[in-house]
mmCIF file of C-alpha atoms and ligand atoms in Angstrom:
data_model
loop_
_atom_site.group_PDB
_atom_site.id
_atom_site.type_symbol
_atom_site.label_atom_id
_atom_site.label_comp_id
_atom_site.label_asym_id
_atom_site.label_seq_id
_atom_site.Cartn_x
_atom_site.Cartn_y
_atom_site.Cartn_z
ATOM 1 C CA MET A 1 -0.044 0.054 0.056
ATOM 2 C CA LYS A 2 1.472 3.294 -0.993
ATOM 3 C CA THR A 3 1.670 5.803 1.962
ATOM 4 C CA LEU A 4 0.349 9.568 1.250
ATOM 5 C CA LEU A 5 1.168 12.271 3.237
ATOM 6 C CA SER A 6 -1.535 15.095 4.111
ATOM 7 C CA ILE A 7 -0.261 18.496 5.199
ATOM 8 C CA VAL A 8 -2.955 20.588 7.073
ATOM 9 C CA GLY A 9 -2.602 23.583 9.184
ATOM 10 C CA ALA A 10 -5.242 25.969 8.928
ATOM 11 C CA ARG A 11 -8.958 26.122 9.433
ATOM 12 C CA PRO A 12 -10.045 25.877 5.973
ATOM 13 C CA GLN A 13 -7.724 23.105 5.469
ATOM 14 C CA PHE A 14 -9.222 20.800 8.183
ATOM 15 C CA VAL A 15 -13.054 21.137 6.515
ATOM 16 C CA LYS A 16 -10.759 19.946 3.427
ATOM 17 C CA LEU A 17 -8.935 16.883 4.880
ATOM 18 C CA ALA A 18 -12.010 15.588 6.276
ATOM 19 C CA PRO A 19 -13.825 13.907 3.042
ATOM 20 C CA PHE A 20 -10.696 13.613 1.703
ATOM 21 C CA SER A 21 -9.177 11.200 4.315
ATOM 22 C CA ARG A 22 -12.111 9.286 4.586
ATOM 23 C CA ALA A 23 -11.918 8.502 0.844
ATOM 24 C CA ALA A 24 -7.881 8.192 0.933
ATOM 25 C CA ARG A 25 -7.711 5.749 3.640
ATOM 26 C CA ALA A 26 -9.704 2.857 1.885
ATOM 27 C CA VAL A 27 -6.580 2.799 -0.679
ATOM 28 C CA PHE A 28 -3.681 4.428 0.457
ATOM 29 C CA GLU A 29 -2.011 4.697 4.160
ATOM 30 C CA GLU A 30 -2.751 7.972 5.171
ATOM 31 C CA VAL A 31 -0.063 10.383 7.493
ATOM 32 C CA VAL A 32 -1.741 13.403 8.321
ATOM 33 C CA VAL A 33 0.744 16.397 9.610
ATOM 34 C CA HIS A 34 -0.592 19.170 11.127
ATOM 35 C CA THR A 35 2.309 22.259 10.814
ATOM 36 C CA GLY A 36 0.202 24.192 13.857
ATOM 37 C CA GLN A 37 -0.107 27.231 12.277
ATOM 38 C CA HIS A 38 -3.994 27.287 13.664
ATOM 39 C CA PHE A 39 -3.523 26.058 17.248
ATOM 40 C CA ASP A 40 -6.489 26.887 19.272
ATOM 41 C CA ASP A 41 -9.057 24.461 19.968
ATOM 42 C CA GLU A 42 -11.977 26.916 18.385
ATOM 43 C CA MET A 43 -9.829 27.096 15.186
ATOM 44 C CA SER A 44 -8.289 23.814 15.282
ATOM 45 C CA GLY A 45 -9.189 21.120 18.069
ATOM 46 C CA LYS A 46 -12.577 21.251 17.280
ATOM 47 C CA PHE A 47 -13.027 20.921 13.846
ATOM 48 C CA PHE A 48 -11.051 17.256 14.260
ATOM 49 C CA GLU A 49 -13.386 16.250 16.410
ATOM 50 C CA GLU A 50 -16.876 17.562 14.699
ATOM 51 C CA LEU A 51 -15.703 16.505 11.331
ATOM 52 C CA GLU A 52 -14.331 12.970 12.608
ATOM 53 C CA ILE A 53 -10.792 13.620 10.776
ATOM 54 C CA PRO A 54 -8.502 11.000 12.903
ATOM 55 C CA ARG A 55 -5.717 12.841 15.248
ATOM 56 C CA PRO A 56 -2.806 14.019 13.398
ATOM 57 C CA ASP A 57 0.086 11.819 13.549
ATOM 58 C CA HIS A 58 2.799 14.652 13.713
ATOM 59 C CA ASN A 59 2.250 18.456 14.704
ATOM 60 C CA LEU A 60 5.171 20.777 14.239
ATOM 61 C CA GLY A 61 3.728 23.532 16.561
ATOM 62 C CA ILE A 62 4.873 26.070 14.044
ATOM 63 C CA ASN A 63 2.904 29.490 14.331
ATOM 64 C CA GLY A 64 2.984 33.171 14.492
ATOM 65 C CA GLY A 65 5.648 35.259 13.317
ATOM 66 C CA LYS A 66 6.167 37.315 9.807
ATOM 67 C CA HIS A 67 5.325 35.309 6.759
ATOM 68 C CA GLY A 68 8.603 34.318 5.422
ATOM 69 C CA ASP A 69 9.413 33.445 9.084
ATOM 70 C CA GLN A 70 6.338 31.274 9.633
ATOM 71 C CA THR A 71 6.940 29.723 6.509
ATOM 72 C CA GLY A 72 10.929 29.038 6.486
ATOM 73 C CA ARG A 73 10.302 27.120 10.046
ATOM 74 C CA MET A 74 7.548 24.741 8.328
ATOM 75 C CA LEU A 75 9.775 24.232 5.446
ATOM 76 C CA THR A 76 12.522 23.017 7.875
ATOM 77 C CA GLY A 77 10.039 20.802 10.028
ATOM 78 C CA LEU A 78 8.721 19.303 7.214
ATOM 79 C CA GLU A 79 11.875 18.469 5.028
ATOM 80 C CA HIS A 80 12.856 16.321 8.520
ATOM 81 C CA LEU A 81 9.742 14.953 8.842
ATOM 82 C CA LEU A 82 9.551 13.630 4.548
ATOM 83 C CA GLU A 83 12.871 12.277 5.482
ATOM 84 C CA GLN A 84 11.579 10.434 8.280
ATOM 85 C CA VAL A 85 8.302 9.315 6.882
ATOM 86 C CA GLY A 86 9.405 8.359 3.258
ATOM 87 C CA PRO A 87 6.100 8.934 1.578
ATOM 88 C CA ASP A 88 5.304 8.049 -1.760
ATOM 89 C CA ILE A 89 2.838 11.201 -2.584
ATOM 90 C CA VAL A 90 2.271 14.630 -0.711
ATOM 91 C CA VAL A 91 -1.043 16.319 -0.688
ATOM 92 C CA VAL A 92 -1.311 20.174 0.203
ATOM 93 C CA PHE A 93 -4.715 22.226 0.426
ATOM 94 C CA GLY A 94 -5.819 25.028 -0.668
ATOM 95 C CA ASP A 95 -3.660 28.454 -0.406
ATOM 96 C CA THR A 96 -2.379 29.401 3.190
ATOM 97 C CA ASN A 97 1.513 29.191 4.242
ATOM 98 C CA THR A 98 1.053 25.706 5.256
ATOM 99 C CA THR A 99 0.143 25.124 1.555
ATOM 100 C CA LEU A 100 3.443 26.917 0.073
ATOM 101 C CA ALA A 101 5.661 25.146 2.991
ATOM 102 C CA GLY A 102 4.848 21.606 2.189
ATOM 103 C CA ALA A 103 4.350 22.020 -1.838
ATOM 104 C CA LEU A 104 8.080 23.390 -1.726
ATOM 105 C CA ALA A 105 9.224 20.824 0.845
ATOM 106 C CA ALA A 106 7.998 17.975 -1.479
ATOM 107 C CA ALA A 107 9.235 19.794 -4.450
ATOM 108 C CA LYS A 108 13.076 20.008 -3.062
ATOM 109 C CA MET A 109 12.571 16.138 -2.169
ATOM 110 C CA ASN A 110 11.561 14.886 -5.329
ATOM 111 C CA ILE A 111 8.599 13.777 -3.708
ATOM 112 C CA ARG A 112 5.361 13.481 -5.962
ATOM 113 C CA SER A 113 2.749 15.900 -5.037
ATOM 114 C CA VAL A 114 -0.679 17.117 -5.342
ATOM 115 C CA HIS A 115 -2.403 20.408 -4.619
ATOM 116 C CA ILE A 116 -6.138 20.249 -3.904
ATOM 117 C CA GLU A 117 -7.998 23.498 -4.847
ATOM 118 C CA ALA A 118 -5.382 24.704 -7.741
ATOM 119 C CA GLY A 119 -5.832 27.008 -9.984
ATOM 120 C CA LEU A 120 -7.608 30.029 -8.381
ATOM 121 C CA ARG A 121 -6.663 33.254 -9.073
ATOM 122 C CA SER A 122 -7.356 36.496 -7.661
ATOM 123 C CA PHE A 123 -4.821 38.384 -9.620
ATOM 124 C CA ASN A 124 -4.058 40.480 -6.864
ATOM 125 C CA ARG A 125 -0.530 39.778 -5.889
ATOM 126 C CA SER A 126 -0.702 41.793 -2.579
ATOM 127 C CA MET A 127 -3.196 38.819 -1.208
ATOM 128 C CA PRO A 128 -0.268 36.425 0.551
ATOM 129 C CA GLU A 129 -2.442 33.613 -0.566
ATOM 130 C CA GLU A 130 -2.162 34.528 -4.151
ATOM 131 C CA ILE A 131 1.319 33.931 -3.905
ATOM 132 C CA ASN A 132 1.274 30.879 -2.257
ATOM 133 C CA ARG A 133 -1.341 29.242 -4.631
ATOM 134 C CA VAL A 134 0.698 29.921 -7.592
ATOM 135 C CA VAL A 135 3.905 28.525 -6.514
ATOM 136 C CA ALA A 136 1.691 25.459 -5.350
ATOM 137 C CA ASP A 137 0.381 25.155 -8.804
ATOM 138 C CA HIS A 138 3.917 25.444 -10.322
ATOM 139 C CA THR A 139 5.749 22.941 -8.106
ATOM 140 C CA CYS A 140 3.285 20.317 -7.784
ATOM 141 C CA ASP A 141 2.981 17.235 -10.035
ATOM 142 C CA LEU A 142 -0.851 17.081 -10.022
ATOM 143 C CA LEU A 143 -3.372 19.589 -9.735
ATOM 144 C CA PHE A 144 -7.167 19.109 -8.428
ATOM 145 C CA ALA A 145 -8.909 21.888 -10.071
ATOM 146 C CA PRO A 146 -12.300 23.034 -8.229
ATOM 147 C CA THR A 147 -14.095 24.901 -11.337
ATOM 148 C CA ARG A 148 -13.990 25.328 -15.029
ATOM 149 C CA SER A 149 -12.453 28.700 -14.658
ATOM 150 C CA ALA A 150 -9.359 27.406 -12.169
ATOM 151 C CA MET A 151 -8.907 25.008 -15.094
ATOM 152 C CA ASP A 152 -8.585 27.959 -17.494
ATOM 153 C CA HIS A 153 -6.353 29.612 -15.594
ATOM 154 C CA LEU A 154 -4.005 26.477 -15.097
ATOM 155 C CA SER A 155 -3.979 26.134 -18.815
ATOM 156 C CA ARG A 156 -3.320 29.503 -19.601
ATOM 157 C CA GLU A 157 -0.022 29.144 -17.210
ATOM 158 C CA GLY A 158 1.110 25.932 -19.208
ATOM 159 C CA LEU A 159 -0.045 23.678 -16.532
ATOM 160 C CA GLY A 160 -3.317 21.990 -18.313
ATOM 161 C CA HIS A 161 -1.416 18.637 -18.810
ATOM 162 C CA ARG A 162 -1.028 18.291 -15.063
ATOM 163 C CA SER A 163 -4.551 19.294 -14.123
ATOM 164 C CA VAL A 164 -7.568 17.481 -13.381
ATOM 165 C CA LEU A 165 -11.119 18.923 -12.987
ATOM 166 C CA THR A 166 -12.791 17.251 -10.075
ATOM 167 C CA GLY A 167 -15.089 19.180 -8.581
ATOM 168 C CA ASP A 168 -14.717 21.615 -4.967
ATOM 169 C CA ILE A 169 -13.896 19.054 -1.845
ATOM 170 C CA MET A 170 -15.815 21.083 0.066
ATOM 171 C CA VAL A 171 -19.270 20.008 -1.737
ATOM 172 C CA ASP A 172 -18.463 16.860 0.298
ATOM 173 C CA SER A 173 -17.491 18.494 3.862
ATOM 174 C CA LEU A 174 -20.885 20.371 3.508
ATOM 175 C CA ALA A 175 -23.096 17.523 2.580
ATOM 176 C CA PHE A 176 -21.287 15.748 5.336
ATOM 177 C CA GLY A 177 -21.740 18.619 7.886
ATOM 178 C CA LEU A 178 -25.334 19.790 7.252
ATOM 179 C CA GLU A 179 -26.105 16.087 7.813
ATOM 180 C CA LYS A 180 -24.680 15.795 11.426
ATOM 181 C CA ALA A 181 -25.566 19.280 12.457
ATOM 182 C CA GLY A 182 -29.435 18.798 11.804
ATOM 183 C CA SER A 183 -31.543 21.826 13.255
ATOM 184 C CA ARG A 184 -29.376 22.788 16.420
ATOM 185 C CA PRO A 185 -32.674 24.762 17.738
ATOM 186 C CA GLY A 186 -30.478 25.727 20.909
ATOM 187 C CA LEU A 187 -28.408 27.258 19.003
ATOM 188 C CA PHE A 188 -30.361 30.537 18.337
ATOM 189 C CA THR A 189 -31.457 31.051 22.000
ATOM 190 C CA SER A 190 -27.947 30.646 23.042
ATOM 191 C CA LEU A 191 -26.705 33.450 20.492
ATOM 192 C CA ASN A 192 -29.730 35.548 21.179
ATOM 193 C CA ILE A 193 -30.581 35.927 17.528
ATOM 194 C CA GLU A 194 -33.785 34.858 15.757
ATOM 195 C CA PRO A 195 -33.465 32.578 12.286
ATOM 196 C CA GLY A 196 -34.327 35.086 9.359
ATOM 197 C CA LYS A 197 -33.494 38.026 11.247
ATOM 198 C CA TYR A 198 -29.785 38.565 11.627
ATOM 199 C CA TYR A 199 -26.697 39.203 8.926
ATOM 200 C CA LEU A 200 -23.837 36.791 9.158
ATOM 201 C CA LEU A 201 -20.386 38.332 9.275
ATOM 202 C CA THR A 202 -16.741 37.249 9.108
ATOM 203 C CA LEU A 203 -13.781 38.898 8.315
ATOM 204 C CA HIS A 204 -9.821 38.212 8.376
ATOM 205 C CA ARG A 205 -8.149 39.257 5.197
ATOM 206 C CA PRO A 206 -5.337 41.228 5.821
ATOM 207 C CA TYR A 207 -6.624 43.758 3.360
ATOM 208 C CA ASN A 208 -9.889 44.282 5.422
ATOM 209 C CA VAL A 209 -8.673 43.766 8.763
ATOM 210 C CA ASP A 210 -4.698 45.192 9.160
ATOM 211 C CA ASP A 211 -5.679 48.898 9.229
ATOM 212 C CA PRO A 212 -7.573 49.581 12.029
ATOM 213 C CA GLU A 213 -9.232 52.625 10.861
ATOM 214 C CA ASN A 214 -10.518 50.379 7.823
ATOM 215 C CA LEU A 215 -11.637 48.340 10.146
ATOM 216 C CA ALA A 216 -13.397 50.506 12.208
ATOM 217 C CA GLY A 217 -15.059 52.106 9.324
ATOM 218 C CA LEU A 218 -16.420 48.932 7.741
ATOM 219 C CA LEU A 219 -17.827 48.125 11.159
ATOM 220 C CA LYS A 220 -19.645 51.575 12.161
ATOM 221 C CA GLN A 221 -21.151 50.949 8.648
ATOM 222 C CA LEU A 222 -22.525 47.585 9.339
ATOM 223 C CA ALA A 223 -24.008 48.737 12.735
ATOM 224 C CA ASN A 224 -26.559 50.727 11.074
ATOM 225 C CA LEU A 225 -28.225 47.403 9.106
ATOM 226 C CA ASP A 226 -31.278 46.571 9.608
ATOM 227 C CA HIS A 227 -31.114 43.198 12.066
ATOM 228 C CA PRO A 228 -28.536 42.194 14.098
ATOM 229 C CA VAL A 229 -25.043 41.473 12.950
ATOM 230 C CA LEU A 230 -23.449 38.013 14.481
ATOM 231 C CA PHE A 231 -19.859 38.161 14.393
ATOM 232 C CA PRO A 232 -17.633 35.177 15.244
ATOM 233 C CA VAL A 233 -14.131 36.910 15.295
ATOM 234 C CA HIS A 234 -11.078 35.270 13.943
ATOM 235 C CA PRO A 235 -8.160 35.791 16.243
ATOM 236 C CA ARG A 236 -6.261 38.123 13.375
ATOM 237 C CA THR A 237 -9.125 40.424 13.576
ATOM 238 C CA ARG A 238 -9.694 40.138 17.406
ATOM 239 C CA ASP A 239 -6.085 41.192 18.102
ATOM 240 C CA ILE A 240 -6.394 44.428 15.856
ATOM 241 C CA LEU A 241 -10.273 45.052 17.712
ATOM 242 C CA TYR A 242 -8.411 44.853 21.426
ATOM 243 C CA ARG A 243 -5.070 46.271 20.276
ATOM 244 C CA TYR A 244 -6.856 49.668 18.830
ATOM 245 C CA GLY A 245 -10.028 49.770 21.045
ATOM 246 C CA ILE A 246 -12.392 49.578 18.301
ATOM 247 C CA GLY A 247 -15.863 49.153 19.484
ATOM 248 C CA PRO A 248 -18.479 47.825 20.886
ATOM 249 C CA PHE A 249 -21.178 48.456 18.322
ATOM 250 C CA ASP A 250 -24.474 48.043 19.230
ATOM 251 C CA ASN A 251 -26.141 46.203 16.367
ATOM 252 C CA ILE A 252 -22.655 43.581 16.034
ATOM 253 C CA ARG A 253 -22.665 40.910 18.568
ATOM 254 C CA LEU A 254 -19.280 39.458 18.807
ATOM 255 C CA THR A 255 -18.282 35.860 19.277
ATOM 256 C CA ALA A 256 -15.617 33.668 19.469
ATOM 257 C CA PRO A 257 -14.509 31.731 16.437
ATOM 258 C CA LEU A 258 -17.770 29.023 16.032
ATOM 259 C CA GLY A 259 -17.163 25.283 15.043
ATOM 260 C CA TYR A 260 -18.066 24.025 11.467
ATOM 261 C CA LEU A 261 -21.653 22.674 12.314
ATOM 262 C CA ASP A 262 -23.152 25.900 14.137
ATOM 263 C CA PHE A 263 -21.752 28.103 11.795
ATOM 264 C CA LEU A 264 -22.899 25.974 8.677
ATOM 265 C CA VAL A 265 -26.690 26.467 10.485
ATOM 266 C CA LEU A 266 -26.113 29.952 10.971
ATOM 267 C CA GLN A 267 -25.243 30.592 7.170
ATOM 268 C CA GLN A 268 -28.272 28.503 6.069
ATOM 269 C CA HIS A 269 -30.858 30.960 8.585
ATOM 270 C CA ALA A 270 -28.730 34.337 8.115
ATOM 271 C CA VAL A 271 -30.758 36.807 6.044
ATOM 272 C CA ARG A 272 -27.112 38.240 4.254
ATOM 273 C CA ILE A 273 -23.817 36.675 4.672
ATOM 274 C CA ILE A 274 -21.360 39.104 4.637
ATOM 275 C CA THR A 275 -17.832 37.729 4.608
ATOM 276 C CA ASP A 276 -14.264 38.391 3.189
ATOM 277 C CA SER A 277 -13.526 34.371 3.158
ATOM 278 C CA GLY A 278 -13.091 32.159 0.107
ATOM 279 C CA GLY A 279 -14.426 29.165 1.349
ATOM 280 C CA ILE A 280 -18.156 30.824 2.999
ATOM 281 C CA GLN A 281 -18.552 32.468 -0.611
ATOM 282 C CA LYS A 282 -18.656 28.835 -1.858
ATOM 283 C CA GLU A 283 -20.867 27.556 1.051
ATOM 284 C CA ALA A 284 -23.023 30.556 0.860
ATOM 285 C CA TYR A 285 -23.947 29.557 -2.733
ATOM 286 C CA ILE A 286 -24.391 26.213 -2.277
ATOM 287 C CA ILE A 287 -26.583 26.604 0.554
ATOM 288 C CA GLY A 288 -28.826 29.246 -1.188
ATOM 289 C CA THR A 289 -28.227 32.294 1.261
ATOM 290 C CA PRO A 290 -27.049 35.888 -0.525
ATOM 291 C CA CYS A 291 -23.280 36.414 -0.240
ATOM 292 C CA ILE A 292 -21.643 40.185 -0.031
ATOM 293 C CA THR A 293 -18.356 39.972 -0.390
ATOM 294 C CA VAL A 294 -16.491 42.814 1.310
ATOM 295 C CA ARG A 295 -13.245 42.560 -1.432
ATOM 296 C CA PRO A 296 -12.417 44.265 -4.622
ATOM 297 C CA GLU A 297 -12.471 40.743 -6.378
ATOM 298 C CA THR A 298 -12.713 36.814 -5.891
ATOM 299 C CA GLU A 299 -11.534 33.390 -6.966
ATOM 300 C CA TRP A 300 -15.018 31.986 -6.901
ATOM 301 C CA VAL A 301 -16.329 34.343 -10.171
ATOM 302 C CA GLU A 302 -18.754 31.572 -10.817
ATOM 303 C CA THR A 303 -20.654 32.904 -7.823
ATOM 304 C CA VAL A 304 -20.926 36.130 -9.156
ATOM 305 C CA GLU A 305 -21.786 35.393 -12.341
ATOM 306 C CA ALA A 306 -24.641 33.545 -11.119
ATOM 307 C CA GLY A 307 -26.182 36.139 -9.299
ATOM 308 C CA TRP A 308 -25.668 35.159 -5.745
ATOM 309 C CA ASN A 309 -22.592 36.663 -4.537
ATOM 310 C CA LEU A 310 -22.159 40.325 -4.639
ATOM 311 C CA LEU A 311 -18.592 42.284 -4.365
ATOM 312 C CA LEU A 312 -19.004 45.555 -2.907
ATOM 313 C CA ASP A 313 -16.812 48.087 -1.346
ATOM 314 C CA TRP A 314 -17.544 49.333 2.167
ATOM 315 C CA ARG A 315 -16.922 53.069 1.257
ATOM 316 C CA LEU A 316 -19.719 53.385 -1.307
ATOM 317 C CA PRO A 317 -21.894 56.011 0.009
ATOM 318 C CA ASP A 318 -24.928 53.741 -0.485
ATOM 319 C CA PHE A 319 -23.216 50.657 0.754
ATOM 320 C CA LEU A 320 -26.124 49.659 3.006
ATOM 321 C CA GLN A 321 -29.233 49.818 0.394
ATOM 322 C CA ARG A 322 -26.915 47.720 -1.929
ATOM 323 C CA ILE A 323 -26.907 44.962 0.473
ATOM 324 C CA ALA A 324 -30.742 45.791 1.436
ATOM 325 C CA ALA A 325 -31.715 45.910 -2.390
ATOM 326 C CA PHE A 326 -29.604 42.283 -2.964
ATOM 327 C CA HIS A 327 -31.988 39.611 -3.925
ATOM 328 C CA PRO A 328 -30.897 36.889 -5.858
ATOM 329 C CA ARG A 329 -33.648 34.430 -7.102
ATOM 330 C CA GLY A 330 -32.012 32.711 -9.994
ATOM 331 C CA GLU A 331 -31.469 28.707 -10.353
ATOM 332 C CA ARG A 332 -27.880 27.915 -8.795
ATOM 333 C CA ALA A 333 -26.292 25.184 -11.034
ATOM 334 C CA ALA A 334 -24.222 22.570 -9.322
ATOM 335 C CA ILE A 335 -20.573 24.496 -10.215
ATOM 336 C CA PHE A 336 -18.578 22.844 -7.801
ATOM 337 C CA GLY A 337 -19.017 19.030 -8.923
ATOM 338 C CA SER A 338 -20.335 16.151 -6.659
ATOM 339 C CA ASP A 339 -18.666 13.202 -4.928
ATOM 340 C CA VAL A 340 -15.188 14.997 -5.234
ATOM 341 C CA ALA A 341 -13.411 13.140 -2.739
ATOM 342 C CA ARG A 342 -14.004 9.902 -4.506
ATOM 343 C CA LYS A 343 -12.776 11.321 -8.085
ATOM 344 C CA MET A 344 -9.892 12.829 -6.287
ATOM 345 C CA VAL A 345 -8.341 9.118 -5.059
ATOM 346 C CA GLU A 346 -9.400 7.384 -8.333
ATOM 347 C CA GLN A 347 -7.061 10.013 -10.092
ATOM 348 C CA LEU A 348 -4.356 9.607 -7.399
ATOM 349 C CA GLN A 349 -4.220 5.669 -8.062
ATOM 350 C CA GLU A 350 -4.234 6.072 -11.998
ATOM 351 C CA LYS A 351 -1.720 8.646 -12.086
ATOM 352 C CA PHE A 352 0.762 7.630 -9.295
HETATM 353 C C1 UD1 B 1 -4.584 32.206 7.464
HETATM 354 C C2 UD1 B 1 -4.256 32.217 5.611
HETATM 355 C C3 UD1 B 1 -5.667 32.351 4.679
HETATM 356 C C4 UD1 B 1 -6.907 31.351 5.512
HETATM 357 C C5 UD1 B 1 -7.018 32.205 6.942
HETATM 358 C C6 UD1 B 1 -8.098 31.217 7.477
HETATM 359 C C7 UD1 B 1 -2.202 32.096 5.304
HETATM 360 C C8 UD1 B 1 -1.038 33.357 4.468
HETATM 361 N N1 UD1 B 1 -3.155 32.752 5.531
HETATM 362 O O1 UD1 B 1 -4.582 33.069 8.006
HETATM 363 O O2 UD1 B 1 -5.277 32.095 3.599
HETATM 364 O O3 UD1 B 1 -7.887 32.217 4.791
HETATM 365 O O4 UD1 B 1 -5.719 30.992 7.434
HETATM 366 O O5 UD1 B 1 -8.537 31.391 8.922
HETATM 367 O O6 UD1 B 1 -1.455 31.310 5.474
HETATM 368 N N2 UD1 B 1 -4.046 32.831 15.557
HETATM 369 C C9 UD1 B 1 -4.395 32.391 16.989
HETATM 370 N N3 UD1 B 1 -4.781 31.457 17.351
HETATM 371 C C10 UD1 B 1 -5.080 30.199 16.115
HETATM 372 C C11 UD1 B 1 -4.592 30.896 14.897
HETATM 373 C C12 UD1 B 1 -4.293 31.937 14.633
HETATM 374 O O7 UD1 B 1 -4.392 33.294 17.970
HETATM 375 O O8 UD1 B 1 -5.928 29.192 16.209
HETATM 376 C C13 UD1 B 1 -3.348 34.252 15.680
HETATM 377 C C14 UD1 B 1 -1.846 33.983 14.810
HETATM 378 O O9 UD1 B 1 -0.851 33.654 16.173
HETATM 379 C C15 UD1 B 1 -1.712 35.126 14.325
HETATM 380 C C16 UD1 B 1 -3.006 35.748 13.565
HETATM 381 O O10 UD1 B 1 -3.849 34.831 14.366
HETATM 382 O O11 UD1 B 1 -1.191 35.911 15.347
HETATM 383 C C17 UD1 B 1 -3.103 35.259 12.244
HETATM 384 O O12 UD1 B 1 -2.891 33.738 11.863
HETATM 385 P P1 UD1 B 1 -1.904 33.488 10.562
HETATM 386 O O13 UD1 B 1 -1.876 31.765 10.716
HETATM 387 O O14 UD1 B 1 -0.843 33.921 10.455
HETATM 388 O O15 UD1 B 1 -2.879 33.631 9.311
HETATM 389 P P2 UD1 B 1 -4.215 34.088 9.227
HETATM 390 O O16 UD1 B 1 -4.852 35.346 9.367
HETATM 391 O O17 UD1 B 1 -5.350 33.115 10.153
#
């Protein structure tokens, strides 16, 4: 049996790992490595538990620091580990510093590697995630693209021969999560909100949160919405809020980061979702809740083209009116595919 080594480290990667691992373990011996990039129980531990992911075999405990420093320490740690384990295949997910370090470590050691969620482009090189995904795509041997536009980007960069359109693995995570979550009636009472009468907000991109004036301006605007805004706060954002004493805002209810299952149910019943997360834009589309993305561009262009995702600049004078006037109703085609993890594992068996 071939050994496959999956490298994860940040919250969205745990979500992607869950269905992949389940499918992969039927035919490969899988070793899971957690770099430690996200380490709190609420950003990491809880996800392993709720998504029923086996405990990582190794945890490198690497987090914090500047990007180059964090990525460099991961690269050193992963090189040692790859020497020790000697896997046949390395698997990396998404676009974080963990993805970059994993892809580089495998390439330097001539170990075959696969990138899950390949080909996404924002064409904004000031995003650390954009650099991470471009480098991962160019160094990995097999690229699993979630959408047709991702496939087109890969072809344009001369990577078409290494790429396969598999669909998006988060479709499988979502199906599992929704079934497991059920309706969770106590959730709304505990958060003091009513289904269908709240906005759900997440913000963590450096572009939105690192400048305190920008973050405060955006939140001040959102505090004027017609329903309460539930805001599970990412640690990066929490640090900025505390450091600069931003808030509180009457209409904005801050909570700690929530577990995957609670968060899915909250997405289902929100009047609108307001976010800068990539994964949430997709989940909102599949679930059928209108999504406002507070970024100038998105990697998930299909959700915008279908009319279910609106890119919006909070500095526009009619920002709030545009949110209120956004009523998508069109059909939602299955642009992210289905039964994705199984297709990925079949490809791995065939190609490696
Ligand atoms: C990272 C990813 C981003 C992904 C996001 C999901 C990169 C470049 N960015 O951003 O692509 O969308 O994760 O959440 O890899 N922290 C805690 N507790 C934790 C995790 C982080 O306190 O459990 C703190 C860190 O110490 C750091 C800050 O939050 O000070 C930011 O964490 P970091 O891993 O650098 O990047 P994210 O902003 O989370």
